[in-house]
Each structure stands twice: as C-alpha cells, then as structure tokens.
Coordinates of C-alpha atoms and ligand atoms in Angstrom, one line a residue:
M708 CA -2.4 27.4 12.9
S709 CA -5.0 30.1 12.5
T710 CA -7.7 28.7 10.3
S711 CA -10.1 31.5 11.1
K712 CA -9.0 33.8 8.3
L713 CA -10.2 31.4 5.6
Q714 CA -13.3 29.9 7.3
I715 CA -16.8 30.8 6.7
K716 CA -19.2 28.9 8.8
N717 CA -22.3 29.1 6.7
I718 CA -22.2 25.7 4.9
D719 CA -25.0 23.3 5.7
P720 CA -23.3 20.1 6.7
L721 CA -26.1 18.1 5.3
K722 CA -25.9 19.6 1.8
I723 CA -22.8 18.2 0.3
S724 CA -24.0 17.2 -3.1
N725 CA -20.8 17.3 -5.2
I726 CA -17.5 15.8 -4.4
C727 CA -14.2 15.8 -6.3
C728 CA -11.4 13.4 -5.5
I729 CA -7.9 14.3 -6.8
G730 CA -6.0 11.1 -7.4
A731 CA -7.5 7.9 -8.9
G732 CA -5.1 5.5 -7.3
Y733 CA -5.3 2.6 -4.8
V734 CA -6.9 5.0 -2.3
G735 CA -8.9 7.4 -4.5
G736 CA -10.6 4.7 -6.7
P737 CA -11.9 2.3 -4.0
T738 CA -12.7 5.0 -1.4
M739 CA -14.8 7.0 -3.8
A740 CA -16.5 3.9 -5.2
V741 CA -17.6 2.8 -1.7
L742 CA -18.7 6.4 -0.9
A743 CA -20.7 6.6 -4.1
N744 CA -22.3 3.3 -3.3
Y745 CA -23.6 4.5 0.1
C746 CA -24.4 8.0 -1.0
P747 CA -26.4 7.8 -4.2
N748 CA -27.4 11.5 -3.9
I749 CA -23.8 12.8 -4.0
K750 CA -22.2 13.2 -7.4
I751 CA -18.5 12.2 -7.2
N752 CA -15.9 13.1 -9.8
V753 CA -12.5 11.3 -9.5
V754 CA -9.9 13.1 -11.4
D755 CA -6.3 12.3 -12.3
I756 CA -3.5 13.7 -14.5
N757 CA -2.7 10.1 -15.6
S758 CA -5.1 9.7 -18.6
E759 CA -4.1 6.0 -19.1
R760 CA -5.3 5.2 -15.6
I761 CA -8.5 7.1 -16.1
D762 CA -9.2 5.2 -19.3
K763 CA -8.8 2.0 -17.4
W764 CA -11.2 3.1 -14.7
N765 CA -13.7 3.8 -17.5
G766 CA -12.9 0.6 -19.4
E767 CA -13.5 -3.2 -18.9
L768 CA -14.4 -4.3 -15.4
N769 CA -11.8 -7.1 -15.5
E770 CA -9.1 -4.6 -16.5
L771 CA -9.5 -1.9 -13.9
P772 CA -6.2 -0.3 -13.0
I773 CA -6.1 -1.9 -9.6
F774 CA -7.2 -5.3 -8.4
E775 CA -9.2 -5.5 -5.2
P776 CA -11.6 -8.2 -4.3
G777 CA -15.2 -6.9 -4.7
L778 CA -14.2 -3.6 -6.4
D779 CA -15.4 -4.6 -9.9
L780 CA -19.0 -5.2 -8.6
I781 CA -19.2 -1.9 -6.8
I782 CA -17.7 0.0 -9.8
K783 CA -20.3 -1.8 -12.0
S784 CA -23.2 -0.4 -9.9
V785 CA -22.0 3.1 -9.3
R786 CA -19.9 4.1 -12.4
K787 CA -21.7 6.7 -14.5
R788 CA -24.6 6.6 -11.9
N789 CA -23.0 9.0 -9.4
L790 CA -19.3 8.1 -9.8
F791 CA -17.3 9.5 -12.7
F792 CA -13.7 9.2 -13.7
S793 CA -12.0 11.9 -15.8
T794 CA -9.0 14.1 -16.4
D795 CA -11.1 17.3 -16.1
L796 CA -9.6 18.8 -13.0
R797 CA -10.8 22.3 -13.7
G798 CA -14.5 21.4 -14.1
S799 CA -14.6 18.9 -11.3
I800 CA -12.9 21.2 -8.8
K801 CA -15.1 24.1 -9.8
S802 CA -18.4 22.2 -9.2
A803 CA -17.3 20.6 -5.9
D804 CA -18.5 21.4 -2.4
M805 CA -15.8 19.0 -0.9
I806 CA -12.5 18.0 -2.4
F807 CA -10.4 15.0 -1.3
I808 CA -6.7 15.1 -1.9
S809 CA -5.7 11.4 -2.5
V810 CA -2.5 11.9 -4.4
N811 CA 0.8 10.1 -3.9
T812 CA 3.2 11.3 -1.2
P813 CA 6.5 9.4 -1.8
I814 CA 9.8 10.0 -0.2
K815 CA 11.9 12.9 -1.6
T816 CA 14.7 11.6 -3.8
K817 CA 16.8 14.8 -3.9
G818 CA 17.6 17.9 -1.9
I819 CA 17.0 18.5 1.8
G820 CA 15.5 15.4 3.5
A821 CA 16.2 13.2 0.5
G822 CA 15.6 9.5 1.4
Q823 CA 13.4 10.4 4.4
A824 CA 11.1 13.4 4.1
S825 CA 7.8 13.3 2.2
D826 CA 7.8 14.8 -1.3
L827 CA 4.8 17.0 -1.2
S828 CA 5.0 18.1 -4.8
W829 CA 1.8 16.4 -5.8
V830 CA -0.1 17.7 -2.7
E831 CA 1.1 21.2 -3.5
S832 CA 0.1 21.0 -7.2
S833 CA -3.3 19.7 -6.1
A834 CA -3.7 22.6 -3.7
R835 CA -2.7 25.1 -6.4
Q836 CA -5.3 23.7 -8.8
I837 CA -7.9 23.9 -6.1
S838 CA -7.1 27.4 -5.2
K839 CA -7.3 28.4 -8.9
F840 CA -10.5 26.6 -9.9
A841 CA -12.6 26.4 -6.8
K842 CA -15.7 28.5 -6.4
G843 CA -17.5 29.7 -3.3
H844 CA -16.8 27.8 -0.1
T845 CA -14.9 24.5 -0.5
I846 CA -14.0 21.9 2.1
V847 CA -10.6 20.4 1.4
V848 CA -10.0 17.0 2.9
E849 CA -6.5 15.5 3.3
K850 CA -6.9 11.9 2.4
S851 CA -3.3 11.2 1.5
T852 CA -0.9 10.3 4.4
L853 CA 1.0 13.5 5.2
P854 CA 3.6 14.8 7.6
V855 CA 2.1 16.6 10.6
K856 CA 1.4 20.3 9.9
T857 CA 0.8 19.8 6.1
A858 CA -2.6 21.3 6.5
E859 CA -0.8 24.6 7.2
I860 CA 0.9 24.4 3.8
I861 CA -2.3 23.6 2.1
Q862 CA -4.1 26.4 3.9
S863 CA -1.4 28.8 2.9
I864 CA -1.6 27.9 -0.8
L865 CA -5.3 28.1 -0.8
G866 CA -5.3 31.4 0.9
S867 CA -3.1 33.0 -1.7
Y868 CA -5.3 32.2 -4.7
E869 CA -5.4 34.3 -7.8
D870 CA -8.7 34.9 -9.5
L871 CA -9.1 33.6 -12.9
D872 CA -10.1 36.4 -15.3
D873 CA -13.7 35.2 -15.8
E874 CA -14.3 34.6 -12.1
K875 CA -13.1 37.8 -10.4
T876 CA -16.4 38.6 -8.8
E877 CA -16.7 35.7 -6.4
K878 CA -14.9 35.4 -3.1
K879 CA -13.5 31.9 -2.4
T880 CA -13.1 30.4 1.0
F881 CA -11.7 27.1 2.2
S882 CA -11.7 24.8 5.2
V883 CA -9.0 22.2 5.5
I884 CA -9.7 19.0 7.4
S885 CA -7.8 15.7 7.8
N886 CA -9.3 12.3 7.1
P887 CA -6.5 9.8 6.8
E888 CA -7.2 6.4 5.2
F889 CA -6.6 3.2 7.0
L890 CA -7.5 0.6 4.3
A891 CA -5.1 -2.2 3.5
E892 CA -4.7 -3.4 0.0
G893 CA -6.3 -6.8 -0.8
T894 CA -9.1 -6.1 1.8
A895 CA -9.8 -2.4 0.8
I896 CA -13.5 -2.9 0.1
E897 CA -14.1 -4.7 3.4
N898 CA -12.1 -2.1 5.3
L899 CA -14.0 0.8 3.7
K900 CA -17.4 -0.8 4.3
F901 CA -16.7 -1.8 7.9
P902 CA -13.9 0.4 9.1
D903 CA -12.5 0.0 12.7
R904 CA -12.7 3.7 12.9
V905 CA -13.0 6.8 10.8
L906 CA -10.7 9.7 11.9
I907 CA -11.6 13.3 11.2
G908 CA -9.3 16.1 12.4
G909 CA -10.1 19.8 12.0
E910 CA -10.9 23.0 13.7
D911 CA -13.9 24.0 11.6
Q912 CA -16.8 22.2 13.2
F913 CA -19.0 22.7 10.2
A914 CA -16.6 21.1 7.9
V915 CA -16.0 18.2 10.3
D916 CA -19.7 17.7 10.6
A917 CA -20.2 17.8 6.9
L918 CA -17.8 14.9 6.4
K919 CA -19.1 13.1 9.4
N920 CA -22.6 13.2 8.0
I921 CA -21.4 11.5 4.9
Y922 CA -19.8 8.7 6.8
L923 CA -22.9 8.3 8.9
N924 CA -24.6 6.8 5.9
W925 CA -22.9 3.6 6.6
V926 CA -20.6 3.9 9.7
K927 CA -21.9 3.9 13.3
E928 CA -21.4 7.2 15.1
E929 CA -19.3 5.7 17.9
K930 CA -16.7 4.6 15.2
I931 CA -16.2 8.2 14.1
I932 CA -13.4 9.8 16.0
T933 CA -12.9 13.6 15.8
T934 CA -9.7 15.3 16.9
N935 CA -7.6 18.4 16.2
L936 CA -5.8 18.5 12.8
W937 CA -2.4 17.6 14.1
S938 CA -3.5 14.6 16.1
S939 CA -5.3 13.3 13.0
E940 CA -2.3 13.8 10.7
L941 CA 0.1 12.2 13.3
S942 CA -2.2 9.3 14.2
K943 CA -2.0 8.0 10.7
L944 CA 1.8 7.9 10.7
I945 CA 1.8 6.3 14.1
A946 CA -0.8 3.6 13.2
N947 CA 1.4 2.5 10.3
A948 CA 4.5 2.6 12.5
F949 CA 2.9 0.4 15.1
L950 CA 1.7 -2.1 12.5
A951 CA 5.2 -2.3 10.9
Q952 CA 6.8 -2.5 14.4
R953 CA 4.8 -5.7 15.1
I954 CA 6.0 -7.3 11.9
S955 CA 9.6 -6.4 12.6
S956 CA 9.2 -7.8 16.1
I957 CA 7.9 -11.1 14.9
N958 CA 10.4 -11.3 12.1
A959 CA 13.2 -10.8 14.6
V960 CA 11.7 -13.6 16.7
S961 CA 11.6 -15.8 13.6
M962 CA 15.4 -15.9 13.6
I963 CA 15.5 -16.8 17.3
C964 CA 13.2 -19.7 16.5
E965 CA 15.5 -20.9 13.7
S966 CA 18.5 -20.7 16.0
T967 CA 16.8 -22.5 19.0
G968 CA 14.5 -25.1 17.6
A969 CA 11.3 -23.2 18.4
N970 CA 8.6 -22.7 15.7
I971 CA 7.4 -19.1 14.9
K972 CA 3.9 -20.3 14.2
E973 CA 3.6 -21.8 17.7
V974 CA 5.3 -18.8 19.3
S975 CA 3.0 -16.3 17.5
K976 CA -0.1 -18.3 18.7
A977 CA 1.1 -18.5 22.2
V978 CA 2.0 -14.8 22.4
G979 CA -1.0 -13.5 20.4
T980 CA -3.6 -15.3 22.5
D981 CA -2.9 -12.8 25.3
S982 CA -5.7 -10.4 24.8
R983 CA -3.5 -7.5 25.6
I984 CA -1.2 -8.4 22.7
G985 CA -3.7 -9.7 20.2
D986 CA -3.2 -12.2 17.4
K987 CA -3.2 -9.8 14.3
F988 CA -0.1 -8.8 12.4
L989 CA 2.0 -11.6 14.0
D990 CA 2.8 -13.5 10.8
S991 CA 6.5 -13.6 10.1
G992 CA 7.5 -13.4 6.5
P993 CA 10.1 -12.0 4.1
G994 CA 9.7 -8.5 5.5
F995 CA 6.9 -6.0 4.9
G996 CA 6.5 -4.4 1.6
G997 CA 3.9 -2.0 0.1
S998 CA 4.0 1.6 -0.7
C999 CA 3.5 3.0 2.7
F1000 CA 5.1 1.4 5.8
K1001 CA 8.7 2.2 4.8
K1002 CA 7.9 5.7 3.6
D1003 CA 5.7 6.6 6.5
I1004 CA 8.3 5.4 9.1
L1005 CA 11.1 7.2 7.2
N1006 CA 8.9 10.3 7.4
L1007 CA 8.3 9.8 11.1
V1008 CA 12.0 9.4 11.7
Y1009 CA 12.6 12.7 9.7
I1010 CA 10.0 14.5 11.8
C1011 CA 11.6 13.2 15.0
R1012 CA 15.1 14.3 13.9
S1013 CA 13.8 17.7 12.9
F1014 CA 12.7 18.1 16.6
S1015 CA 16.1 16.8 17.8
L1016 CA 14.3 13.7 19.1
N1017 CA 17.2 11.5 18.1
E1018 CA 16.6 8.6 20.5
V1019 CA 12.9 8.4 19.3
A1020 CA 14.1 8.5 15.7
D1021 CA 16.6 5.7 16.3
Y1022 CA 13.9 3.6 17.9
W1023 CA 11.6 3.8 14.8
E1024 CA 14.5 3.4 12.4
G1025 CA 15.2 0.0 14.1
V1026 CA 11.9 -1.2 12.6
L1027 CA 13.2 -0.6 9.1
L1028 CA 16.7 -2.0 9.8
I1029 CA 15.1 -5.3 10.9
N1030 CA 13.0 -5.3 7.8
D1031 CA 16.0 -4.9 5.5
W1032 CA 17.9 -7.5 7.4
Q1033 CA 15.0 -10.0 7.1
Q1034 CA 14.8 -9.6 3.3
E1035 CA 18.6 -10.0 3.1
R1036 CA 18.7 -13.1 5.2
V1037 CA 16.1 -14.8 3.1
Y1038 CA 18.2 -14.3 0.0
K1039 CA 21.4 -15.3 1.8
T1040 CA 19.8 -18.5 3.1
I1041 CA 18.8 -19.5 -0.5
V1042 CA 22.4 -19.0 -1.7
K1043 CA 23.9 -20.9 1.2
K1044 CA 21.5 -23.9 0.8
L1045 CA 22.3 -24.0 -2.9
Y1046 CA 26.0 -24.6 -2.2
G1047 CA 26.9 -20.9 -2.3
N1048 CA 26.6 -20.7 -6.1
L1049 CA 23.6 -19.8 -8.3
N1050 CA 25.3 -19.8 -11.7
E1051 CA 23.5 -22.1 -14.1
K1052 CA 20.7 -22.6 -11.5
K1053 CA 17.1 -22.0 -12.2
I1054 CA 14.9 -20.6 -9.5
L1055 CA 11.1 -20.3 -9.6
I1056 CA 9.7 -17.4 -7.7
L1057 CA 6.1 -17.8 -6.6
G1058 CA 4.6 -14.4 -5.9
F1059 CA 5.7 -11.0 -6.9
A1060 CA 2.9 -8.8 -5.3
F1061 CA 3.8 -7.4 -1.8
K1062 CA 1.0 -9.4 -0.3
A1063 CA -1.9 -11.6 -1.5
N1064 CA -5.0 -10.3 -3.3
T1065 CA -3.4 -7.2 -4.8
N1066 CA -1.5 -6.5 -8.1
D1067 CA 0.6 -3.9 -6.3
T1068 CA 4.4 -4.5 -6.4
R1069 CA 5.5 -1.3 -4.7
N1070 CA 8.4 -2.1 -2.3
S1071 CA 7.5 -5.8 -2.6
P1072 CA 10.2 -7.9 -0.8
S1073 CA 10.3 -9.9 -4.0
I1074 CA 12.0 -7.0 -5.8
D1075 CA 15.1 -6.9 -3.6
I1076 CA 15.2 -10.7 -3.1
C1077 CA 15.0 -11.3 -6.9
N1078 CA 17.6 -8.6 -7.7
N1079 CA 20.0 -10.2 -5.3
L1080 CA 19.5 -13.6 -6.8
I1081 CA 20.0 -12.2 -10.2
K1082 CA 23.3 -10.6 -9.1
E1083 CA 24.4 -14.1 -7.9
G1084 CA 23.9 -15.4 -11.4
A1085 CA 20.6 -17.3 -11.0
S1086 CA 18.2 -17.6 -13.9
L1087 CA 14.7 -16.7 -12.6
V1088 CA 11.2 -17.7 -13.6
I1089 CA 8.6 -15.6 -12.0
N1090 CA 4.9 -16.4 -11.4
D1091 CA 2.2 -14.2 -9.9
P1092 CA -1.6 -14.6 -10.5
K1093 CA -2.3 -10.9 -10.6
V1094 CA 0.9 -9.0 -11.4
S1095 CA 1.5 -8.8 -15.2
E1096 CA 4.8 -9.7 -16.9
K1097 CA 5.2 -6.1 -17.9
E1098 CA 5.0 -4.9 -14.3
V1099 CA 7.4 -7.6 -13.1
F1100 CA 10.0 -6.6 -15.7
H1101 CA 9.4 -2.9 -14.9
S1102 CA 9.9 -3.5 -11.2
L1103 CA 13.1 -5.4 -11.7
N1104 CA 14.3 -2.7 -14.1
I1105 CA 15.1 -5.5 -16.5
Y1106 CA 15.8 -3.3 -19.5
N1107 CA 18.8 -1.7 -17.6
L1108 CA 20.4 -5.0 -16.6
K1109 CA 23.6 -6.3 -18.1
K1110 CA 23.0 -8.9 -20.9
E1111 CA 24.2 -11.8 -18.8
Q1112 CA 21.7 -10.9 -16.1
K1113 CA 18.7 -10.8 -18.3
N1114 CA 17.9 -14.4 -17.6
I1115 CA 14.4 -13.7 -16.3
T1116 CA 11.2 -15.0 -17.6
F1117 CA 7.5 -14.8 -16.6
E1118 CA 5.4 -17.9 -16.6
K1119 CA 1.7 -18.2 -15.7
D1120 CA 1.7 -22.0 -15.6
I1121 CA 3.4 -23.1 -12.4
V1122 CA 4.1 -26.7 -13.4
Q1123 CA 5.6 -25.6 -16.7
A1124 CA 7.7 -23.1 -14.8
A1125 CA 9.0 -25.7 -12.3
N1126 CA 10.5 -27.8 -15.1
K1127 CA 14.2 -28.4 -14.3
A1128 CA 14.1 -25.8 -11.5
D1129 CA 16.7 -26.2 -8.7
A1130 CA 14.6 -24.3 -6.2
I1131 CA 11.2 -22.8 -5.7
V1132 CA 10.8 -19.7 -3.5
I1133 CA 7.4 -18.7 -2.1
L1134 CA 7.4 -15.0 -1.5
T1135 CA 3.6 -14.1 -1.6
D1136 CA 0.9 -15.9 0.4
W1137 CA -1.5 -16.4 -2.6
E1138 CA -4.2 -19.0 -1.8
Q1139 CA -3.3 -20.9 -5.0
Y1140 CA 0.2 -21.6 -3.7
K1141 CA -1.1 -23.5 -0.7
N1142 CA -2.4 -26.6 -2.5
L1143 CA 0.0 -27.3 -5.3
N1144 CA 0.6 -30.8 -6.6
W1145 CA 4.1 -31.2 -5.1
E1146 CA 4.4 -34.8 -6.2
Q1147 CA 4.1 -33.7 -9.8
I1148 CA 6.3 -30.7 -9.3
Y1149 CA 9.1 -32.6 -7.5
K1150 CA 9.3 -35.1 -10.3
I1151 CA 10.2 -32.5 -12.9
M1152 CA 12.6 -30.4 -10.8
R1153 CA 16.4 -30.9 -11.0
K1154 CA 17.7 -32.8 -7.9
P1155 CA 18.6 -32.0 -5.2
A1156 CA 15.4 -29.9 -5.3
W1157 CA 14.7 -27.2 -2.7
V1158 CA 11.6 -25.3 -1.6
F1159 CA 12.0 -22.1 0.4
D1160 CA 8.7 -21.2 2.1
T1161 CA 9.1 -17.6 3.4
R1162 CA 5.3 -17.4 4.1
R1163 CA 5.0 -20.7 5.9
V1164 CA 2.0 -21.8 3.7
L1165 CA 3.2 -25.4 3.2
S1166 CA 2.9 -28.5 5.3
I1167 CA 6.6 -29.3 5.7
E1168 CA 6.0 -33.0 6.7
T1169 CA 4.2 -33.9 3.5
L1170 CA 7.0 -32.4 1.4
K1171 CA 9.8 -34.1 3.3
E1172 CA 8.1 -37.5 2.5
L1173 CA 8.9 -36.6 -1.2
K1174 CA 12.6 -36.1 -0.3
L1175 CA 12.1 -32.5 -1.3
N1176 CA 14.5 -30.3 0.7
V1177 CA 12.4 -27.7 2.5
W1178 CA 13.4 -24.5 4.3
Q1179 CA 10.6 -22.7 6.1
L1180 CA 11.1 -19.3 7.6
G1181 CA 11.0 -19.3 11.4
N1182 CA 10.9 -23.1 11.7
G1183 CA 13.5 -24.4 14.1
S1184 CA 13.3 -27.9 12.7
N1185 CA 14.8 -26.8 9.3
D1186 CA 17.8 -28.9 8.2
Ligands
NAD2466 P1 -1.3 6.1 -6.1 O1 0.1 6.4 -6.7 O2 -1.9 4.8 -6.5 O3 -2.3 7.2 -6.7 C1 -2.1 8.6 -6.6 C2 -2.7 9.2 -7.9 O4 -2.6 10.6 -7.8 C3 -1.9 8.8 -9.2 O5 -2.7 8.2 -10.1 C4 -1.4 10.2 -9.7 O6 -1.3 10.3 -11.1 C5 -2.4 11.2 -9.1 N1 -2.0 12.5 -9.0 C6 -0.8 13.0 -8.5 N2 -0.8 14.4 -8.5 C7 -2.0 14.8 -9.1 C8 -2.5 16.0 -9.4 N3 -1.9 17.2 -9.1 N4 -3.7 16.0 -10.0 C9 -4.4 14.9 -10.3 N5 -3.9 13.7 -10.0 C10 -2.7 13.6 -9.4 O7 -1.2 6.3 -4.6 P2 -2.1 5.6 -3.5 O8 -1.6 4.3 -3.1 O9 -3.6 5.8 -3.8 O10 -1.8 6.6 -2.2 C11 -2.3 7.9 -2.1 C12 -2.1 8.4 -0.7 O11 -2.8 7.6 0.2 C13 -0.6 8.3 -0.2 O12 -0.4 9.4 0.6 C14 -0.6 7.0 0.6 O13 0.4 7.1 1.6 C15 -2.0 7.0 1.2 N6 -2.5 5.7 1.6 C16 -2.3 4.7 0.7 C17 -2.9 3.4 1.0 C18 -2.7 2.2 0.1 O14 -3.1 1.1 0.5 N7 -2.1 2.4 -1.1 C19 -3.6 3.3 2.2 C20 -3.8 4.4 3.0 C21 -3.2 5.6 2.7
UGA2467 C1 -1.0 -0.9 5.5 C2 -1.9 -0.8 6.7 O1 -2.2 -2.1 7.1 C3 -3.1 0.0 6.4 O2 -3.9 0.2 7.6 C4 -2.7 1.4 5.9 O3 -3.8 2.1 5.5 C5 -1.8 1.2 4.6 O4 -0.6 0.4 5.0 C6 -1.2 2.5 4.1 O5 -1.2 3.5 4.8 O6 -0.8 2.4 3.0 P1 -1.0 -2.4 3.3 O7 0.4 -2.0 3.1 O8 -1.9 -2.3 2.1 O9 -1.7 -1.7 4.5 O10 -1.0 -4.0 3.7 P2 -0.7 -4.8 5.1 O11 -1.7 -5.8 5.2 O12 -0.5 -3.9 6.2 O13 0.7 -5.5 4.7 C7 1.9 -4.8 4.6 C8 3.0 -5.7 4.5 O14 3.2 -6.4 5.7 C9 2.8 -6.8 3.4 O15 4.0 -7.1 2.8 C10 2.4 -8.0 4.3 O16 2.8 -9.3 3.7 C11 3.3 -7.8 5.5 N1 2.7 -8.4 6.7 C12 1.5 -8.1 7.2 C13 3.5 -9.4 7.4 O17 4.6 -9.7 6.9 N2 3.0 -10.0 8.5 C14 1.8 -9.6 9.0 O18 1.4 -10.2 10.1 C15 1.0 -8.7 8.4

C-alpha cells in the first residue's frame, strides 16, 4: 500500500493530548480506562452509537456495562478526570489527535463470504465519520481485530473525504497504524497493565512513535514490538488461532483419556511441564467460547481460501470442527447418562458466561448445550453469578421457542435451584462452584442424581462417597 499520499510527518510524537476511541465495548472501555489512568495529561473521549451503553458507563460503578475485576476502581479514579464517555462522535473526532477504532467486527451473515468473512460495516462507518469530522492531521489506530489489508480500506475511505461546509479551508491528513488488542476477558485490567507485549504496525514512523510514547508511560520498551502494517494485522489473527488450537488439541485428548482410563488433568500437567510446550491453555472443557476465537479463525480460513491455500484453510478449520464436536459430545453424554430421555427431567446449569469472571455470553458453550438439552425436552434452571436473567433468556432466544420448550427459569440461589433436580451440569469455572455444600445439595436432588463436571472443578472422590453419580470431562475413571 502506498501510504505516502496521506502522510504528513510533522506531528510531534510527544504531543498527543487528545484521544478519541470509537466503540465503548469490552475492548474500548477497559483499554481507554487503563490508558487514562497512566496518562493523566491526555484527555480521552470514548464514543459509541449505543446510548444505553454510554449511559451505563456514566452510571453507577456496580452497574457498568461490562464486568471486569478491577475495572470499577479504575473508572472511579479517571472518569470525568480525563476519561469521558459520550455519544458525541462529531465533537470527539474533531478534537482528537489520535483515534482508536474499537468497534465490533463480527462474521458476515449474508452475501459473499457469509459465515466466514469479517463484516467490516462498523469499521467502514467509523472511517467515514473520521474522514468527515477530523481536523488537521489525525493518527488512526486499528484496535479492532481485522482481516489483513484492512488498513488499505480505511486509508482509501479517509483519503476521499468531503469537506463539511464550515471547514473547507483546512486540509486533512491521516496516518493509519495497527495496534491489535490481546486482552482476555476476566483478566482484562491485569493484561492491559502488564501486557506480554504491545504490537504496533505501521509505515509512518512518526505515528508509530506517537503511540509507542503513550505506552512507554507504563510498558517497558523491550515489550513494544513494531512491525509493518500487514504483519501486525495478521499476527493478531494468528495469536488467536494458536490459542484456540491448543484448546482443541487438549479437548481432543480429553476424549482419548475417557476411552483409555487416562486422566486429562495428569496428562496436561505431564505434557505442559515441558518448557517448550508450556502449561498455559491446556485446560480441557466444554469447548472454547467468547466473541473472538471462532470468528477470527473463520476469517483466517476465508483469507487462506481467497489465496487458494486450501490445505492451510482445512488445517485451521479442524480447530473449529473439534470445538463443535466437543460441545456436542458434552450434551450427548448428558442425554445418554440420563437414560436417553430428558422429558420431565430437571437440569440445573451452573454457569452461563463463556468463562469465569466475565458477564459476556457471546458464543458461550452454554448456549448450544442448553439449546440441545431444551430440544430433548429437559426443563432447565440456569444459574450464573454475573450474567443477568435477561441476558440468559436473550441468548437462548427464549421468546421464539415453542410453548412446550419454554421450561427455562433463572435462579440465583443454587440450593433452591437444585431442589428435585435430576442433574447438575457445571459449564463455567466460577470460583463459587468449587466449594458447594454437596451433602445438602445431594439430599434435595431427585435420585438417581447426576453431576456433570465439564470444567473439572470438583473432587470426584468426595462426591462419590455421597452416592452421587459423577461424570467428569477427560477423566478415564468415569463410570
Ligand atoms: P463490542 O461489541 O463489545 O463493542 C463494540 C462497540 O462499538 C459497540 O458498543 C458498538 O455499538 C460500537 N460501534 C459500532 N460501530 C460504531 C460506530 N460507527 N460509531 C460508534 N460506535 C460504534 O466489541 P468488543 O468485544 O469490544 O470487540 C471490539 C473489537 O476488538 C473486535 O474487533 C474484537 O475482535 C476485538 N477484540 C475483542 C476482545 C475481547 O475480549 N472482547 C479482545 C481483543 C480484541
Ligand atoms: C481470547 C484471547 O485469550 C485474547 O488474547 C484475545 O485478545 C481475545 O480472545 C480476543 O481477541 O477477543 P477471551 O476469549 O476473552 O480471550 O478468553 P480466553 O481466556 O482466551 O478464553 C476463551 C475460551 O477458551 C473460554 O471459553 C475459555 O473457557 C476457553 N479455554 C481457555 C479453555 O477451554 N481452556 C483453556 O485452557 C483456556
């Protein structure tokens, strides 16, 4: 790409004093809060088209739109000091020296590439707004996860701006750089404060240095990697593909353990202590969820196919196939153990978020597993410490279910929820599920009573003493 047409290299990298972030979601909110915390001299406006979300960011600290450990305390100290949330895109873009695009990039649902390619509508609309309202020279930072070469699209939109009537006199210029985000939900604040690395890709050294100088306020220089634009965009997709691949690998092994009498916990430890392999991301479970792994791998597969790299595409697609299979086999195991019939059976689901310490349910394995159990005729009671009843019902699309399938309730009190349940299924590894009073719970369940522990958070021996039937994922000593 030729970026030279639009670059002017006269910006002082030390003088970024006003930042705008488009998108007040799981990335935009926490990222800008941490940035505001470490850079008190920079004014940051986080803007969103969703006014309800913005109201929540400006509202009570215990009702922020997203739950992240430690986020409320940071928001408390920076909000209205140098961090502001609003729907004023025009004003915030106009005053910004640097603009982060942190909008959603889901998979296309229609047209060419439907089901695989990224839907860049929100990125495009952000770029159009920037091109319209920006003034002078503006550094545009891709924070969203994007297909390789998206910077070219953004650059093209920015380059064909139309002057607003009242601003005809001033020439606008832009530099586009990439700075993908690697935070994981549930540990976002920790990840942002102490990142493994910060990646900045770009051709305009002044723009790259401007962003680097901001990070240097709290990140050591050796942790800041600079690359060309395309390496940066691609590295983000590849990092997620590698992480997801490890989970699919260990999930595939979990089934071998169940078939052979081995135990996945022991195998993970034995394999992961090899320093070349490492012990992280080797926890088997009901399949990975979250808003990104699936969409980013689908996108990678789409990119590979568009370059006719079909073998490479098939390889990465395998990661998704194993993930779907893992979710399906959890549900099928439950049906099989409950005599192949779930009619008139009550199942308590412990955990609806896609992982612990978040209220996010996007692509949570709980959704497909619950939907399949509902189809089998089960009546479900769902518990989650942070996901609301409204969100659970919305994720399960309960309002569109047939009348006989609407046997779903939400219950905050686990003991109450377990009353007369035939089975309890642990789907999220929340800390509070690790120390339940199983003696009390077993007494009030309908017998024979089952527990399905897909996250392996329970001590199987203690439960078996109670005559509770236990199935633990990846445990070869299951009955
Ligand atoms: P999100 O859906 O939580 O937030 C995106 C926000 O952007 C929404 O509130 C939406 O209303 C807003 N938006 C969309 N178009 C807009 C526009 N034109 N003007 C103003 N606001 C607009 O998404 P997210 O989880 O924060 O993810 C954002 C990006 O970051 C995605 O590309 C994702 O892949 C990537 N990412 C996400 C995570 C994560 O943990 N969620 C981590 C790393 C990277
Ligand atoms: C993931 C990556 O970890 C982040 O680096 C990345 O920035 C982010 O995606 C993104 O691009 O959105 P996230 O999805 O928030 O972060 O959470 P993870 O901790 O990666 O967990 C994803 C899923 O994998 C969860 O369902 C989790 O339960 C599952 N998982 C994770 C396992 O089943 N086993 C493991 O060992 C680890």
